[in-house]
């Protein structure tokens, strides 16, 4: 039995972490909006063509559906009985959860597909790790493609705003420290493997081993799944929907209507980095980096950039919240019925 004081301590830490991340989002929003004139901001909103924004939201929902289809493929080696509906509800609820607690959505969607005991939570989590790693690789590949063909336009921004800050953060000393930790960890794993039979007799070690085993099952599902060509097709379709949501948002604004498909790819990449920041639903981070990119690369006024970032983010956020709430209600009704 866990002591009551321990539970209170864990809850307090969660609240502090939540408020800390929310405050970061608030600070980023402040820096994004601090020089914005509200009269100009409202004028920018009024100039927006909301038919294009509606199209952007619809394309975003199609992206959710394709992502669910791809996840279903990954889950099938663990249990072929996983339905599209279960995978979709998991994806939709994950998006909704991330607006409340950053990164908790990945655990929430594993819980959705594990609730009927069709797959283990750990196995589902392993497939999510595969998905996220693949998404990161794809994002890096898009950055490489963009720089190969459009270095003059975008190389300066990506170098000054992304590469240099990362280079300063990961100094040579830090690299050596991380390398040292890696060596120690490898040595520890080697010792644990040699003494595995003795260690597995300890209950908590056996439980950790079960969790790792479940995660590994999820990780290797990428190699065990059938129709790998379909998985690749779904991945390409997901990124196509991301690009289309970026391009249709450009089409919605007369002030940025001169931007082309390559610019839409650049804003998709920059926006993706904003969504990846561990704050509630990319709030603040997305607005800050997209408006900064528009100002730095294209010389677009901050107010226009903030209006663009706000509409772009809130349109997708609204689609995520609506889909998430519908799936949550659907699961609740289904649970009561059963």
Short mmCIF file of C-alpha atoms in Angstrom, two decimals:
data_model
loop_
_atom_site.label_atom_id
_atom_site.label_comp_id
_atom_site.label_asym_id
_atom_site.label_seq_id
_atom_site.Cartn_x
_atom_site.Cartn_y
_atom_site.Cartn_z
CA UNK A 1 0.00 0.00 0.00
CA UNK A 2 1.35 3.43 -1.03
CA UNK A 3 1.46 5.95 1.85
CA UNK A 4 -1.00 8.85 1.57
CA UNK A 5 1.82 11.40 1.88
CA UNK A 6 3.58 9.78 -1.09
CA UNK A 7 0.44 10.13 -3.23
CA UNK A 8 0.14 13.79 -2.26
CA UNK A 9 3.80 14.36 -3.14
CA UNK A 10 3.36 12.78 -6.59
CA UNK A 11 0.20 14.83 -7.23
CA UNK A 12 1.96 18.04 -6.16
CA UNK A 13 4.89 17.31 -8.51
CA UNK A 14 2.48 16.72 -11.40
CA UNK A 15 0.69 20.00 -10.70
CA UNK A 16 4.00 21.91 -10.52
CA UNK A 17 5.17 20.34 -13.79
CA UNK A 18 1.86 21.15 -15.48
CA UNK A 19 1.93 24.77 -14.32
CA UNK A 20 5.59 25.11 -15.32
CA UNK A 21 4.90 23.94 -18.88
CA UNK A 22 1.80 26.13 -19.05
CA UNK A 23 3.86 29.13 -17.94
CA UNK A 24 6.38 28.42 -20.74
CA UNK A 25 3.51 28.41 -23.23
CA UNK A 26 2.31 31.71 -21.75
CA UNK A 27 5.78 33.28 -22.01
CA UNK A 28 6.11 32.23 -25.66
CA UNK A 29 2.65 33.63 -26.39
CA UNK A 30 3.66 36.89 -24.72
CA UNK A 31 6.79 37.22 -26.89
CA UNK A 32 4.71 36.40 -29.97
CA UNK A 33 1.97 38.96 -29.25
CA UNK A 34 3.79 41.69 -27.32
CA UNK A 35 4.22 44.09 -30.27
CA UNK A 36 0.97 43.17 -32.02
CA UNK A 37 -1.58 45.92 -32.49
CA UNK A 38 -4.98 44.41 -31.78
CA UNK A 39 -6.72 46.58 -34.36
CA UNK A 40 -4.36 45.22 -37.04
CA UNK A 41 -4.74 41.70 -35.63
CA UNK A 42 -8.54 41.82 -35.96
CA UNK A 43 -8.23 43.29 -39.46
CA UNK A 44 -5.97 40.37 -40.38
CA UNK A 45 -8.53 37.89 -39.09
CA UNK A 46 -11.29 39.54 -41.11
CA UNK A 47 -9.20 39.32 -44.29
CA UNK A 48 -8.90 35.54 -43.88
CA UNK A 49 -10.85 33.27 -46.27
CA UNK A 50 -12.40 30.78 -43.87
CA UNK A 51 -13.43 28.43 -46.67
CA UNK A 52 -9.75 27.62 -47.11
CA UNK A 53 -9.40 27.24 -43.35
CA UNK A 54 -12.33 24.79 -43.39
CA UNK A 55 -10.53 22.85 -46.12
CA UNK A 56 -7.38 22.86 -43.99
CA UNK A 57 -9.31 21.41 -41.04
CA UNK A 58 -10.91 18.73 -43.22
CA UNK A 59 -7.50 17.73 -44.58
CA UNK A 60 -6.21 17.61 -41.01
CA UNK A 61 -8.98 15.15 -40.07
CA UNK A 62 -8.07 13.00 -43.09
CA UNK A 63 -4.53 13.00 -41.70
CA UNK A 64 -5.86 11.69 -38.35
CA UNK A 65 -7.66 8.87 -40.18
CA UNK A 66 -4.57 7.88 -42.18
CA UNK A 67 -2.44 7.97 -39.02
CA UNK A 68 -4.94 5.61 -37.36
CA UNK A 69 -4.78 3.26 -40.37
CA UNK A 70 -0.98 3.24 -40.16
CA UNK A 71 -1.04 2.55 -36.42
CA UNK A 72 -3.50 -0.29 -36.97
CA UNK A 73 -0.95 -1.90 -39.32
CA UNK A 74 1.73 -1.64 -36.62
CA UNK A 75 -0.57 -3.12 -33.98
CA UNK A 76 -1.70 -6.10 -36.08
CA UNK A 77 1.42 -8.25 -35.43
CA UNK A 78 0.58 -7.96 -31.72
CA UNK A 79 -3.09 -8.81 -32.29
CA UNK A 80 -4.80 -8.94 -35.67
CA UNK A 81 -8.18 -8.25 -34.04
CA UNK A 82 -7.41 -4.54 -33.47
CA UNK A 83 -10.09 -2.60 -35.37
CA UNK A 84 -9.73 0.69 -37.21
CA UNK A 85 -12.22 2.25 -34.78
CA UNK A 86 -10.05 1.37 -31.79
CA UNK A 87 -6.92 2.73 -33.46
CA UNK A 88 -8.70 5.92 -34.55
CA UNK A 89 -10.20 6.54 -31.10
CA UNK A 90 -6.74 6.09 -29.62
CA UNK A 91 -5.19 8.65 -32.00
CA UNK A 92 -8.03 11.17 -31.52
CA UNK A 93 -7.95 10.91 -27.72
CA UNK A 94 -4.15 11.24 -27.79
CA UNK A 95 -4.46 14.61 -29.54
CA UNK A 96 -7.08 15.73 -27.03
CA UNK A 97 -5.00 14.60 -24.04
CA UNK A 98 -1.93 16.50 -25.24
CA UNK A 99 -3.84 19.75 -24.84
CA UNK A 100 -4.25 18.94 -21.14
CA UNK A 101 -0.93 17.27 -20.33
CA UNK A 102 1.98 17.44 -22.81
CA UNK A 103 3.07 14.04 -24.18
CA UNK A 104 0.48 12.21 -22.06
CA UNK A 105 -1.49 11.54 -25.23
CA UNK A 106 0.91 8.79 -26.28
CA UNK A 107 0.12 6.90 -23.07
CA UNK A 108 -3.60 7.64 -23.39
CA UNK A 109 -3.88 6.07 -26.83
CA UNK A 110 -2.05 2.96 -25.63
CA UNK A 111 -4.60 2.73 -22.84
CA UNK A 112 -7.45 2.94 -25.35
CA UNK A 113 -6.31 -0.08 -27.37
CA UNK A 114 -5.20 -2.01 -24.26
CA UNK A 115 -8.49 -1.57 -22.36
CA UNK A 116 -10.08 -4.65 -23.96
CA UNK A 117 -6.87 -6.63 -23.36
CA UNK A 118 -6.38 -7.20 -27.09
CA UNK A 119 -2.79 -5.96 -26.74
CA UNK A 120 -0.65 -5.15 -23.74
CA UNK A 121 -0.08 -1.52 -22.81
CA UNK A 122 3.68 -2.03 -23.13
CA UNK A 123 3.34 -3.56 -26.60
CA UNK A 124 1.19 -0.66 -27.79
CA UNK A 125 3.71 1.79 -26.31
CA UNK A 126 6.47 0.09 -28.28
CA UNK A 127 4.59 0.74 -31.54
CA UNK A 128 4.16 4.40 -30.55
CA UNK A 129 7.93 4.68 -29.99
CA UNK A 130 8.42 3.28 -33.52
CA UNK A 131 5.94 5.80 -34.93
CA UNK A 132 7.52 8.78 -33.20
CA UNK A 133 11.04 7.75 -34.20
CA UNK A 134 9.88 7.40 -37.80
CA UNK A 135 8.17 10.80 -37.69
CA UNK A 136 11.40 12.39 -36.47
CA UNK A 137 13.42 10.71 -39.24
CA UNK A 138 10.90 11.91 -41.84
CA UNK A 139 11.03 15.47 -40.48
CA UNK A 140 14.84 15.44 -40.70
CA UNK A 141 14.64 14.11 -44.27
CA UNK A 142 12.26 16.93 -45.25
CA UNK A 143 14.71 19.43 -43.77
CA UNK A 144 17.52 17.91 -45.86
CA UNK A 145 15.38 18.01 -49.03
CA UNK A 146 14.44 21.63 -48.38
CA UNK A 147 18.05 22.67 -47.82
CA UNK A 148 19.27 20.83 -50.92
CA UNK A 149 16.93 22.76 -53.19
CA UNK A 150 16.33 26.00 -51.28
CA UNK A 151 19.48 26.65 -49.25
CA UNK A 152 19.68 30.34 -50.17
CA UNK A 153 16.12 31.01 -48.99
CA UNK A 154 15.93 28.90 -45.83
CA UNK A 155 19.48 27.90 -44.86
CA UNK A 156 20.14 31.08 -42.90
CA UNK A 157 17.02 30.79 -40.75
CA UNK A 158 17.44 27.08 -39.99
CA UNK A 159 21.12 27.62 -39.22
CA UNK A 160 20.71 30.70 -37.01
CA UNK A 161 17.50 29.72 -35.21
CA UNK A 162 17.88 25.92 -34.95
CA UNK A 163 21.41 24.64 -35.60
CA UNK A 164 23.39 27.27 -33.69
CA UNK A 165 21.22 27.14 -30.51
CA UNK A 166 21.51 23.34 -30.51
CA UNK A 167 25.26 23.55 -31.07
CA UNK A 168 25.63 25.94 -28.13
CA UNK A 169 23.44 23.74 -25.94
CA UNK A 170 25.28 20.53 -26.78
CA UNK A 171 28.84 21.65 -26.09
CA UNK A 172 31.85 19.33 -26.39
CA UNK A 173 31.91 18.87 -22.61
CA UNK A 174 28.27 17.79 -22.59
CA UNK A 175 28.93 15.32 -25.40
CA UNK A 176 31.73 13.73 -23.35
CA UNK A 177 29.49 13.57 -20.27
CA UNK A 178 26.74 11.86 -22.29
CA UNK A 179 29.30 9.47 -23.78
CA UNK A 180 30.47 8.63 -20.25
CA UNK A 181 26.90 7.92 -19.14
CA UNK A 182 26.44 5.70 -22.21
CA UNK A 183 29.56 3.67 -21.35
CA UNK A 184 28.46 3.26 -17.71
CA UNK A 185 24.94 2.28 -18.81
CA UNK A 186 26.34 -0.28 -21.28
CA UNK A 187 28.56 -1.77 -18.57
CA UNK A 188 25.59 -1.91 -16.18
CA UNK A 189 23.46 -3.70 -18.78
CA UNK A 190 26.27 -6.18 -19.43
CA UNK A 191 26.54 -7.00 -15.71
CA UNK A 192 22.74 -7.29 -15.45
CA UNK A 193 22.66 -9.67 -18.43
CA UNK A 194 25.36 -11.90 -16.94
CA UNK A 195 23.45 -12.08 -13.63
CA UNK A 196 19.96 -12.12 -15.20
CA UNK A 197 18.82 -15.43 -13.69
CA UNK A 198 19.55 -14.23 -10.16
CA UNK A 199 18.07 -10.77 -10.77
CA UNK A 200 14.83 -12.11 -12.29
CA UNK A 201 14.03 -13.78 -8.97
CA UNK A 202 13.49 -10.28 -7.51
CA UNK A 203 9.84 -9.28 -8.06
CA UNK A 204 10.40 -5.67 -9.08
CA UNK A 205 13.17 -6.66 -11.51
CA UNK A 206 10.91 -9.33 -13.01
CA UNK A 207 8.17 -6.71 -13.48
CA UNK A 208 10.57 -4.31 -15.21
CA UNK A 209 11.73 -7.18 -17.43
CA UNK A 210 8.09 -7.87 -18.42
CA UNK A 211 7.62 -4.20 -19.33
CA UNK A 212 10.80 -4.18 -21.43
CA UNK A 213 9.72 -7.42 -23.13
CA UNK A 214 6.37 -5.86 -24.02
CA UNK A 215 8.07 -2.74 -25.38
CA UNK A 216 10.37 -4.88 -27.52
CA UNK A 217 7.37 -6.71 -29.00
CA UNK A 218 5.96 -3.37 -30.06
CA UNK A 219 9.31 -2.20 -31.45
CA UNK A 220 9.81 -5.26 -33.65
CA UNK A 221 6.23 -5.04 -35.00
CA UNK A 222 7.60 -2.82 -37.78
CA UNK A 223 9.52 -5.82 -39.17
CA UNK A 224 6.78 -8.38 -38.55
CA UNK A 225 3.85 -6.50 -40.06
CA UNK A 226 2.40 -7.49 -43.42
CA UNK A 227 1.91 -5.07 -46.34
CA UNK A 228 4.91 -2.89 -45.58
CA UNK A 229 4.29 -1.05 -48.85
CA UNK A 230 0.95 0.11 -47.41
CA UNK A 231 2.73 1.40 -44.30
CA UNK A 232 5.06 3.46 -46.51
CA UNK A 233 2.07 4.75 -48.51
CA UNK A 234 0.25 5.80 -45.33
CA UNK A 235 3.40 7.58 -44.12
CA UNK A 236 3.64 9.55 -47.37
CA UNK A 237 -0.07 10.37 -47.18
CA UNK A 238 0.30 11.67 -43.61
CA UNK A 239 3.04 14.08 -44.68
CA UNK A 240 1.03 15.07 -47.74
CA UNK A 241 -1.86 16.09 -45.47
CA UNK A 242 0.56 18.12 -43.32
CA UNK A 243 1.84 19.92 -46.41
CA UNK A 244 -1.69 20.52 -47.71
CA UNK A 245 -2.86 22.00 -44.40
CA UNK A 246 0.10 24.39 -44.59
CA UNK A 247 -0.60 25.29 -48.23
CA UNK A 248 -4.37 25.79 -47.78
CA UNK A 249 -3.69 28.08 -44.81
CA UNK A 250 -1.41 30.16 -47.05
CA UNK A 251 -4.21 30.34 -49.62
CA UNK A 252 -6.54 31.69 -46.93
CA UNK A 253 -4.47 34.86 -46.39
CA UNK A 254 -4.14 37.48 -49.15
CA UNK A 255 -1.09 38.98 -47.39
CA UNK A 256 0.90 35.73 -47.74
CA UNK A 257 -0.81 34.46 -50.89
CA UNK A 258 2.40 34.98 -52.90
CA UNK A 259 4.09 32.09 -51.07
CA UNK A 260 4.41 28.84 -53.03
CA UNK A 261 4.58 25.09 -52.40
CA UNK A 262 8.21 25.17 -51.25
CA UNK A 263 7.30 27.89 -48.75
CA UNK A 264 4.43 25.70 -47.53
CA UNK A 265 6.96 22.88 -46.98
CA UNK A 266 9.21 25.23 -45.00
CA UNK A 267 6.31 26.41 -42.81
CA UNK A 268 5.20 22.78 -42.34
CA UNK A 269 8.68 21.91 -41.02
CA UNK A 270 8.89 24.96 -38.78
CA UNK A 271 5.34 24.38 -37.52
CA UNK A 272 6.14 20.72 -36.87
CA UNK A 273 9.01 21.79 -34.62
CA UNK A 274 6.58 24.09 -32.79
CA UNK A 275 4.10 21.24 -32.22
CA UNK A 276 6.97 19.06 -30.94
CA UNK A 277 7.81 21.41 -28.04
CA UNK A 278 6.50 19.74 -24.83
CA UNK A 279 3.88 22.36 -23.95
CA UNK A 280 0.10 21.98 -24.03
CA UNK A 281 -0.80 21.35 -27.69
CA UNK A 282 2.18 23.33 -28.99
CA UNK A 283 0.54 26.46 -27.55
CA UNK A 284 2.83 29.47 -27.72
CA UNK A 285 5.75 27.55 -29.23
CA UNK A 286 3.99 27.19 -32.59
CA UNK A 287 2.93 30.85 -32.65
CA UNK A 288 6.41 32.01 -31.73
CA UNK A 289 8.46 29.98 -34.22
CA UNK A 290 6.07 30.37 -37.19
CA UNK A 291 5.72 34.15 -36.79
CA UNK A 292 9.51 34.38 -36.33
CA UNK A 293 10.06 32.38 -39.54
CA UNK A 294 7.67 34.56 -41.54
CA UNK A 295 9.40 37.72 -40.29
CA UNK A 296 12.99 36.47 -40.68
CA UNK A 297 12.72 34.75 -44.06
CA UNK A 298 10.03 36.76 -45.86
CA UNK A 299 10.10 40.09 -44.03
CA UNK A 300 6.41 39.72 -43.20
CA UNK A 301 5.13 42.04 -40.45
CA UNK A 302 4.88 40.49 -36.99
CA UNK A 303 1.13 41.12 -36.76
CA UNK A 304 0.54 39.31 -40.05
CA UNK A 305 2.79 36.46 -38.93
CA UNK A 306 1.00 36.11 -35.61
CA UNK A 307 -2.43 36.15 -37.31
CA UNK A 308 -1.26 33.43 -39.71
CA UNK A 309 0.22 31.31 -36.89
CA UNK A 310 -2.88 31.78 -34.71
CA UNK A 311 -5.37 30.75 -37.40
CA UNK A 312 -3.15 27.87 -38.56
CA UNK A 313 -2.70 26.51 -35.03
CA UNK A 314 -6.22 27.07 -33.76
CA UNK A 315 -7.83 25.52 -36.86
CA UNK A 316 -5.93 22.27 -36.35
CA UNK A 317 -6.35 22.46 -32.58
CA UNK A 318 -10.13 22.80 -32.99
CA UNK A 319 -10.21 19.78 -35.32
CA UNK A 320 -8.17 17.76 -32.81
CA UNK A 321 -10.37 18.74 -29.88
CA UNK A 322 -13.63 17.99 -31.72
CA UNK A 323 -12.41 14.58 -32.92
CA UNK A 324 -11.00 13.79 -29.48
CA UNK A 325 -14.21 14.70 -27.65
CA UNK A 326 -16.34 12.67 -30.11
CA UNK A 327 -14.11 9.62 -29.61
CA UNK A 328 -14.10 10.07 -25.83
CA UNK A 329 -17.91 10.26 -25.72
CA UNK A 330 -18.16 7.28 -28.07
CA UNK A 331 -15.89 5.15 -25.86
CA UNK A 332 -17.77 6.22 -22.72
CA UNK A 333 -21.13 5.24 -24.23
CA UNK A 334 -19.69 1.96 -25.50
CA UNK A 335 -18.29 1.14 -22.05
CA UNK A 336 -21.65 1.79 -20.39
CA UNK A 337 -23.44 -0.36 -22.97
CA UNK A 338 -21.02 -3.24 -22.40
#
